[in-house]
PDB file of C-alpha atoms in Angstrom:
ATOM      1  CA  UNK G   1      74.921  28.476 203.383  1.00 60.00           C
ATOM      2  CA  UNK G   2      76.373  31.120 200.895  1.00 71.00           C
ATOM      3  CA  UNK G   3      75.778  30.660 197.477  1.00 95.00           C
ATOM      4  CA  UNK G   4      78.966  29.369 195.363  1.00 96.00           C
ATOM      5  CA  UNK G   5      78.775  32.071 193.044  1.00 97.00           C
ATOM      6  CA  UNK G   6      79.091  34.783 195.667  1.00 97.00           C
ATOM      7  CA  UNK G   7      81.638  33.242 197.379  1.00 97.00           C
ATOM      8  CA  UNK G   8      83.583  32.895 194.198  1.00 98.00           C
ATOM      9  CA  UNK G   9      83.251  36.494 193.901  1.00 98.00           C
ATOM     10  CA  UNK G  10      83.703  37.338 197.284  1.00 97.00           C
ATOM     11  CA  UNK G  11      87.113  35.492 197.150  1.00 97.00           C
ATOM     12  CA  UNK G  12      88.049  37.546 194.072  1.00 98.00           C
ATOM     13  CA  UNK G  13      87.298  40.706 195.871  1.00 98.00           C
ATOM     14  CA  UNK G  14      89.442  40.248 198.764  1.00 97.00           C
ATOM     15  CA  UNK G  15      92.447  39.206 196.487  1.00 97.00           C
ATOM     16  CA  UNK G  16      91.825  41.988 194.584  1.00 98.00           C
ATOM     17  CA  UNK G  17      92.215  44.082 198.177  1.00 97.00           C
ATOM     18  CA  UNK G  18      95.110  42.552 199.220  1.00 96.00           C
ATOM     19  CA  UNK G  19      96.963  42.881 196.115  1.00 97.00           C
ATOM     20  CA  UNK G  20      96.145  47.053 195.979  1.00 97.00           C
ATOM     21  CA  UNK G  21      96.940  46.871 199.573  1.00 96.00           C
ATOM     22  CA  UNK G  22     100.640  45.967 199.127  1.00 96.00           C
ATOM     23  CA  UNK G  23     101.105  49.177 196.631  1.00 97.00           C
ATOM     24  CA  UNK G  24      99.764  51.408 199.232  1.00 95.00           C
ATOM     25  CA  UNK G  25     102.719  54.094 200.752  1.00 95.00           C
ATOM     26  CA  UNK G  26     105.212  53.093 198.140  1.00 97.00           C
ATOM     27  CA  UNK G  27     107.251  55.388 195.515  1.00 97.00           C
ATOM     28  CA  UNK G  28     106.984  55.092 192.131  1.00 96.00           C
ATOM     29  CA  UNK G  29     110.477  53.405 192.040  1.00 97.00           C
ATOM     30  CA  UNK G  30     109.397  50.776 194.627  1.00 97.00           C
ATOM     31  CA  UNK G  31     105.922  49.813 192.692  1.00 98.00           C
ATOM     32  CA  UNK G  32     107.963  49.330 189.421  1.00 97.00           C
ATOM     33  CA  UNK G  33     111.579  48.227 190.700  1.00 97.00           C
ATOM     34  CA  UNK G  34     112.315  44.011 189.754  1.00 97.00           C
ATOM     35  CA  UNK G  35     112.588  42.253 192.945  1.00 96.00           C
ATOM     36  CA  UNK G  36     113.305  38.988 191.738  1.00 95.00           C
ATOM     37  CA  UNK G  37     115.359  37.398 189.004  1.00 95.00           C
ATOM     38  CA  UNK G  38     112.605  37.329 186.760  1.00 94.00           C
ATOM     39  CA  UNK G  39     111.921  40.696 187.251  1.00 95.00           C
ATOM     40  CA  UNK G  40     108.287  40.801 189.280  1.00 96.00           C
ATOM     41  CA  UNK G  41     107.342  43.782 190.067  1.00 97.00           C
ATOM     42  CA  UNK G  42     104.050  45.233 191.970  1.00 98.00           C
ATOM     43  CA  UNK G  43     102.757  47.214 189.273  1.00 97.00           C
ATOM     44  CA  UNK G  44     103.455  45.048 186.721  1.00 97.00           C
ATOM     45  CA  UNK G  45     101.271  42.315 188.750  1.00 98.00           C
ATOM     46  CA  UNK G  46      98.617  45.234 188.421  1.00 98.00           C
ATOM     47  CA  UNK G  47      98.603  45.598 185.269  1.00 97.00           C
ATOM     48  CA  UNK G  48      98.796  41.617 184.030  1.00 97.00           C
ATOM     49  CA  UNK G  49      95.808  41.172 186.296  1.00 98.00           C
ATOM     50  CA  UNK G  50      93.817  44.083 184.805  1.00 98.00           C
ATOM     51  CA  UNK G  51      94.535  42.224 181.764  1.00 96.00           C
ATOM     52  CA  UNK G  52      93.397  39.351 182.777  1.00 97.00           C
ATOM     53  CA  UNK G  53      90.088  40.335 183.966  1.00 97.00           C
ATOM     54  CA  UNK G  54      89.608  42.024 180.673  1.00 97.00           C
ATOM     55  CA  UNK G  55      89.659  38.949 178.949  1.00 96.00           C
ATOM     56  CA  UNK G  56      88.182  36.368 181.159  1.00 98.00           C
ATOM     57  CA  UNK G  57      85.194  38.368 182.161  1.00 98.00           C
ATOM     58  CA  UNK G  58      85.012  40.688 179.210  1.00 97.00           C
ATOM     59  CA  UNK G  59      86.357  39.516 175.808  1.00 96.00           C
ATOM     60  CA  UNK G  60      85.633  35.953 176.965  1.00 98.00           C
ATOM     61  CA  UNK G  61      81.407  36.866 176.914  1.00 98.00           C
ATOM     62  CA  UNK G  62      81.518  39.630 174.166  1.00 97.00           C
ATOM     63  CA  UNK G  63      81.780  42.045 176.511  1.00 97.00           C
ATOM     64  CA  UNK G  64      84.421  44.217 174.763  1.00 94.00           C
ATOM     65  CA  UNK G  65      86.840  46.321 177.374  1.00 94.00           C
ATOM     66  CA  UNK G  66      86.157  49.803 177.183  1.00 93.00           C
ATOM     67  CA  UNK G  67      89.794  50.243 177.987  1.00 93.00           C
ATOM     68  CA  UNK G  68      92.213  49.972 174.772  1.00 90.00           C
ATOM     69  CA  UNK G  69      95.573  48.105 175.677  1.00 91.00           C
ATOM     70  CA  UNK G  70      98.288  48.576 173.815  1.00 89.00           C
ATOM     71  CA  UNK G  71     100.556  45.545 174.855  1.00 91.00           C
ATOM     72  CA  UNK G  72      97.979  43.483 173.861  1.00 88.00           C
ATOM     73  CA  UNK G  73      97.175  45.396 170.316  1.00 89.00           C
ATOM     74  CA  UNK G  74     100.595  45.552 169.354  1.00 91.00           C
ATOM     75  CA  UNK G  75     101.148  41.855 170.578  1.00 89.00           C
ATOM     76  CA  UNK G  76     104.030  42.256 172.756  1.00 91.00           C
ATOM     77  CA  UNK G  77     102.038  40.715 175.761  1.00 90.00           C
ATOM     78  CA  UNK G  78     103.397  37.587 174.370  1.00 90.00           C
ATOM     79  CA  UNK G  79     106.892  39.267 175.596  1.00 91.00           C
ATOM     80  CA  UNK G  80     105.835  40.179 178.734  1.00 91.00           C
ATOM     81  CA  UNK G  81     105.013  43.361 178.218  1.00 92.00           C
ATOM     82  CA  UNK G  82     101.457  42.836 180.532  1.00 94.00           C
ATOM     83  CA  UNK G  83     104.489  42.177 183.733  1.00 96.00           C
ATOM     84  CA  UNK G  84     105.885  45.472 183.856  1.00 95.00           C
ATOM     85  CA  UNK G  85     104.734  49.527 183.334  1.00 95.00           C
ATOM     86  CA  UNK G  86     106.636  51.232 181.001  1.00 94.00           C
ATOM     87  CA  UNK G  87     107.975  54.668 181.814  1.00 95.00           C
ATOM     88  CA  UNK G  88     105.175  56.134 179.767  1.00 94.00           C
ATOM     89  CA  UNK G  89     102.697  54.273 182.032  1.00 95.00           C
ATOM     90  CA  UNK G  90     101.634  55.931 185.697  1.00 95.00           C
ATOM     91  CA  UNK G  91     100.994  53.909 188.611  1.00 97.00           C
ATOM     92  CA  UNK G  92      97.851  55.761 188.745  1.00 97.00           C
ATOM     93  CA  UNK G  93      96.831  55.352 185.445  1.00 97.00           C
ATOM     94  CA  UNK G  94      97.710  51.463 185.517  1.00 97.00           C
ATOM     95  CA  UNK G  95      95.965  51.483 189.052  1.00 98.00           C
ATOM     96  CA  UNK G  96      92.901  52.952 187.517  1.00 98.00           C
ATOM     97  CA  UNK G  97      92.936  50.319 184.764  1.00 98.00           C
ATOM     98  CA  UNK G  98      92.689  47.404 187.215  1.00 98.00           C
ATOM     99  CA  UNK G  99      89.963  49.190 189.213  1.00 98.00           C
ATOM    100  CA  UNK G 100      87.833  49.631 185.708  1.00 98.00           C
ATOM    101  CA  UNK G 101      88.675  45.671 184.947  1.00 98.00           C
ATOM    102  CA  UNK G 102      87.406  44.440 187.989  1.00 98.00           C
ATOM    103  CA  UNK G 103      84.048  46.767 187.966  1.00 98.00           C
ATOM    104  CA  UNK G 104      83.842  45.278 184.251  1.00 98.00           C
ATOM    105  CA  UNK G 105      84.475  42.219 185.247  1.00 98.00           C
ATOM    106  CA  UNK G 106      82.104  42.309 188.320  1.00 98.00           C
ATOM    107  CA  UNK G 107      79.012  43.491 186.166  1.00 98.00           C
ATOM    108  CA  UNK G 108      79.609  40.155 183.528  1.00 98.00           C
ATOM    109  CA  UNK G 109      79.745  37.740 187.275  1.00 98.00           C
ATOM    110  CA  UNK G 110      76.898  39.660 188.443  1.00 97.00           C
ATOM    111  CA  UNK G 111      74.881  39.464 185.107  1.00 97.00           C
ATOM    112  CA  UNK G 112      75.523  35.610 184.128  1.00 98.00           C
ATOM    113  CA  UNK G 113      75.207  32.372 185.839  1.00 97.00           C
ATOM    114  CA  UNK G 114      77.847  29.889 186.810  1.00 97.00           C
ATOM    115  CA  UNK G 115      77.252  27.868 183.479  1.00 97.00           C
ATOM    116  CA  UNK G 116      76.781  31.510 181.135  1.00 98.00           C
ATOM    117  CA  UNK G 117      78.909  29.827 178.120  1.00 98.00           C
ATOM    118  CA  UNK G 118      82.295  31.588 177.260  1.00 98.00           C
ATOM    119  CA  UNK G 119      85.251  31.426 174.900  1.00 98.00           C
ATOM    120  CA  UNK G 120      88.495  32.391 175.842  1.00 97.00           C
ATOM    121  CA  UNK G 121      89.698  34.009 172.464  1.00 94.00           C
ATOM    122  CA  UNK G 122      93.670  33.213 172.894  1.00 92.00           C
ATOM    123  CA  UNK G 123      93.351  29.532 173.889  1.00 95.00           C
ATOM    124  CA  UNK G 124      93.594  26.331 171.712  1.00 96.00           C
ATOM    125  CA  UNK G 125      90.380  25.508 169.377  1.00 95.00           C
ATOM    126  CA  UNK G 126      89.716  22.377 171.138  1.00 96.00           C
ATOM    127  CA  UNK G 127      89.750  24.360 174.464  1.00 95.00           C
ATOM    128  CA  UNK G 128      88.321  27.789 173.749  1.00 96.00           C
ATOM    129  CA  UNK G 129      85.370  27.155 175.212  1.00 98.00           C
ATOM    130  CA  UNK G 130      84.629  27.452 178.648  1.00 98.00           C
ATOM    131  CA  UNK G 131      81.867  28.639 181.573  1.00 98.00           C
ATOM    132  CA  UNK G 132      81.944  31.308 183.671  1.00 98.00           C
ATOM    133  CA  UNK G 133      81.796  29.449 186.558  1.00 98.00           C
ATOM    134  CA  UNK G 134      85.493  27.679 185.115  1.00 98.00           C
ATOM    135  CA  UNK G 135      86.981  31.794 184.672  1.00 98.00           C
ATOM    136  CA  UNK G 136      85.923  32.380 187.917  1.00 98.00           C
ATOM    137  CA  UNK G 137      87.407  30.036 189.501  1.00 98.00           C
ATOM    138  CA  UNK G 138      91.095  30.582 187.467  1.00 98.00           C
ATOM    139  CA  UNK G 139      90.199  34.296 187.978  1.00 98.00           C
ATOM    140  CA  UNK G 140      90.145  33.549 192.045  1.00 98.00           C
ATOM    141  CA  UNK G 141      93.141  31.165 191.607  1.00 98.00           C
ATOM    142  CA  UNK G 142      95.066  33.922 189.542  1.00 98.00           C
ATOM    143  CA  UNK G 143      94.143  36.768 191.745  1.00 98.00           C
ATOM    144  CA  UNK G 144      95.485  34.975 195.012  1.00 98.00           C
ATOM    145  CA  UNK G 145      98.371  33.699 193.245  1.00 98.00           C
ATOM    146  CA  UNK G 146      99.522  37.161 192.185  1.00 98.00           C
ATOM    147  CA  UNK G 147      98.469  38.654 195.760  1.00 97.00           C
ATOM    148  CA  UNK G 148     100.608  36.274 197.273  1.00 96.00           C
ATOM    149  CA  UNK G 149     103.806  37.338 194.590  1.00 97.00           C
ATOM    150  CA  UNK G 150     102.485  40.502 195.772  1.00 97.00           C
ATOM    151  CA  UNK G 151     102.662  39.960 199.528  1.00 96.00           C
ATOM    152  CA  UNK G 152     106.421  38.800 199.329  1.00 95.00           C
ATOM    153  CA  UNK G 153     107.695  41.509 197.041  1.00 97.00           C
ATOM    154  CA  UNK G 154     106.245  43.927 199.916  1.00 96.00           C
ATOM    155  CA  UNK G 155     108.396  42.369 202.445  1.00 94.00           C
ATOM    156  CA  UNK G 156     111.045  42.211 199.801  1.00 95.00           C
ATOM    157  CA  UNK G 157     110.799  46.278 199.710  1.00 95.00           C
ATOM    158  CA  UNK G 158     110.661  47.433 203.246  1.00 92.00           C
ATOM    159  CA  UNK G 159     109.580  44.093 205.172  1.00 87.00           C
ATOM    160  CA  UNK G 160     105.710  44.947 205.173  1.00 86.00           C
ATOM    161  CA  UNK G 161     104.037  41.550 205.573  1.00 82.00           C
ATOM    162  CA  UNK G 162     100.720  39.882 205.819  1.00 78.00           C
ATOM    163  CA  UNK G 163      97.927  41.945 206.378  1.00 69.00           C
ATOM    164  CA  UNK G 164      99.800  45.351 206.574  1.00 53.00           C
ATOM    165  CA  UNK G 165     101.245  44.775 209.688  1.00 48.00           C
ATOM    166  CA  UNK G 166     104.897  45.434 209.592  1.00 48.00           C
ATOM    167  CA  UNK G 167     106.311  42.499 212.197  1.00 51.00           C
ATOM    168  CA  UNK G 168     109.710  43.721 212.400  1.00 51.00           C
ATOM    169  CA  UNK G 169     108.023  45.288 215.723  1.00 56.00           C
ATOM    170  CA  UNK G 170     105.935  42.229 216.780  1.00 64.00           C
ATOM    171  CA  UNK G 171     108.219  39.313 216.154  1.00 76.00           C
ATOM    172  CA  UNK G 172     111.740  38.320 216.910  1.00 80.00           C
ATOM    173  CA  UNK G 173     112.034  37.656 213.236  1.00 76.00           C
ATOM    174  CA  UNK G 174     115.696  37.568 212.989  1.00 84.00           C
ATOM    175  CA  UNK G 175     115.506  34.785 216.126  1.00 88.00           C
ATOM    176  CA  UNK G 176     112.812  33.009 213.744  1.00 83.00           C
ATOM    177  CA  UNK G 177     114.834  33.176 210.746  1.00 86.00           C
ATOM    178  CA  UNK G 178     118.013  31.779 212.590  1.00 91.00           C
ATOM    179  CA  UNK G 179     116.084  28.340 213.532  1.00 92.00           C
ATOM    180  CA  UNK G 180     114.832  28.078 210.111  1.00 90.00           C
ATOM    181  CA  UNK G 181     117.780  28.741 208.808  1.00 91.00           C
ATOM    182  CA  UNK G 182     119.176  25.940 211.218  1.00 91.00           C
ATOM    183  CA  UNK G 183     116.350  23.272 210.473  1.00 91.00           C
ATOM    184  CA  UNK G 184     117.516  23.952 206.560  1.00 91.00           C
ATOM    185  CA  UNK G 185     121.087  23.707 207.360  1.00 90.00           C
ATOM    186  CA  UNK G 186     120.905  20.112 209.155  1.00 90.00           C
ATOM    187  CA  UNK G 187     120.117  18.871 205.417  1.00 92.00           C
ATOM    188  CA  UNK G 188     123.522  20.646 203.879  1.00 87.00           C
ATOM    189  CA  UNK G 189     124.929  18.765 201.689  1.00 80.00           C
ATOM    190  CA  UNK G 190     128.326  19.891 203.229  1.00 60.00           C
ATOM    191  CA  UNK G 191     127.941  18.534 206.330  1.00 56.00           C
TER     192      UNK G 191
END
């Protein structure tokens, strides 16, 4: 039976994969380009991740970043400045980040136990303080969450799906999409 803890972490490891995964082949333009109407973007998923690890496995245990970031000095993360890479940013630079957050963030899961006490410095007083087996866990959750975003703005791009299998050449998709479309269009309201 695996222990939870290295599942946990195993989980956040292959979210972490599939979210690189879906920057892999693509232009500058593409990784940064708003694909929806709140303006996600691949490498601004990057970098609010890297962010994220930063603080739940780093900040969160004293375990200061070594990595300085400015959207969060200057406070305009609060503006969503953590969702999208500035022309002054690289995607290599913002890739690298995310790789040096997770290896930070692997060495506080591999150091502590589930229970290692924490404090998340942004939340509420009466909810600061936390475990690391509860960061872990919204760690995981955020990770897949953002892999998923991730997955779909792919598709969004040049119809890339899944695990990097383009199914444009395996699947009638345009067939599949028309019965969807049809099971959604029984319920019109203009019928």
């Amino acid at each position: 039976m695996a222990d939870l803890k290295e599942e946990l972490h195993r989980q956040l490891r292959v979210a972490r994969a599939i979210t690189m995964s879906k920057l892999r082949g693509l232009s500058e333009h593409d990784m940064r380009r708003p694909m929806t109407p709140t303006g996600t973007n691949l490498l601004g998923l990057v970098k609010h991740l890297a962010g994220l690890e930063y603080v739940y496995f780093g900040d969160s245990f004293d375990r200061p970043p070594p990595d300085k970031m400015l959207w969060v000095e200057d406070g305009t993360i609060w503006d969503g400045a953590d969702m999208w890479a500035t022309a002054d940013e690289t995607s290599e630079e913002l890739i690298a980040l995310y790789e040096r957050a997770g290896a930070h963030g692997d060495e506080t899961i591999d150091a502590l136990d589930l229970d290692a006490p924490g404090s998340v410095p942004h939340w509420p007083d009466d909810r600061r303080a936390t475990t690391l087996g509860v960061l872990l866990i919204r760690m995981v959750t955020e990770t897949a969450q953002h892999a998923g975003h991730a997955d779909i703005i792919r598709e969004l791009i040049d119809g890339r799906a899944g695990n990097d299998a383009n199914f444009a050449t395996d699947i009638d998709w345009v067939g599949y999409v028309t019965r969807v479309q049809g099971a959604a269009d029984s319920f019109s309201s203009d019928r």
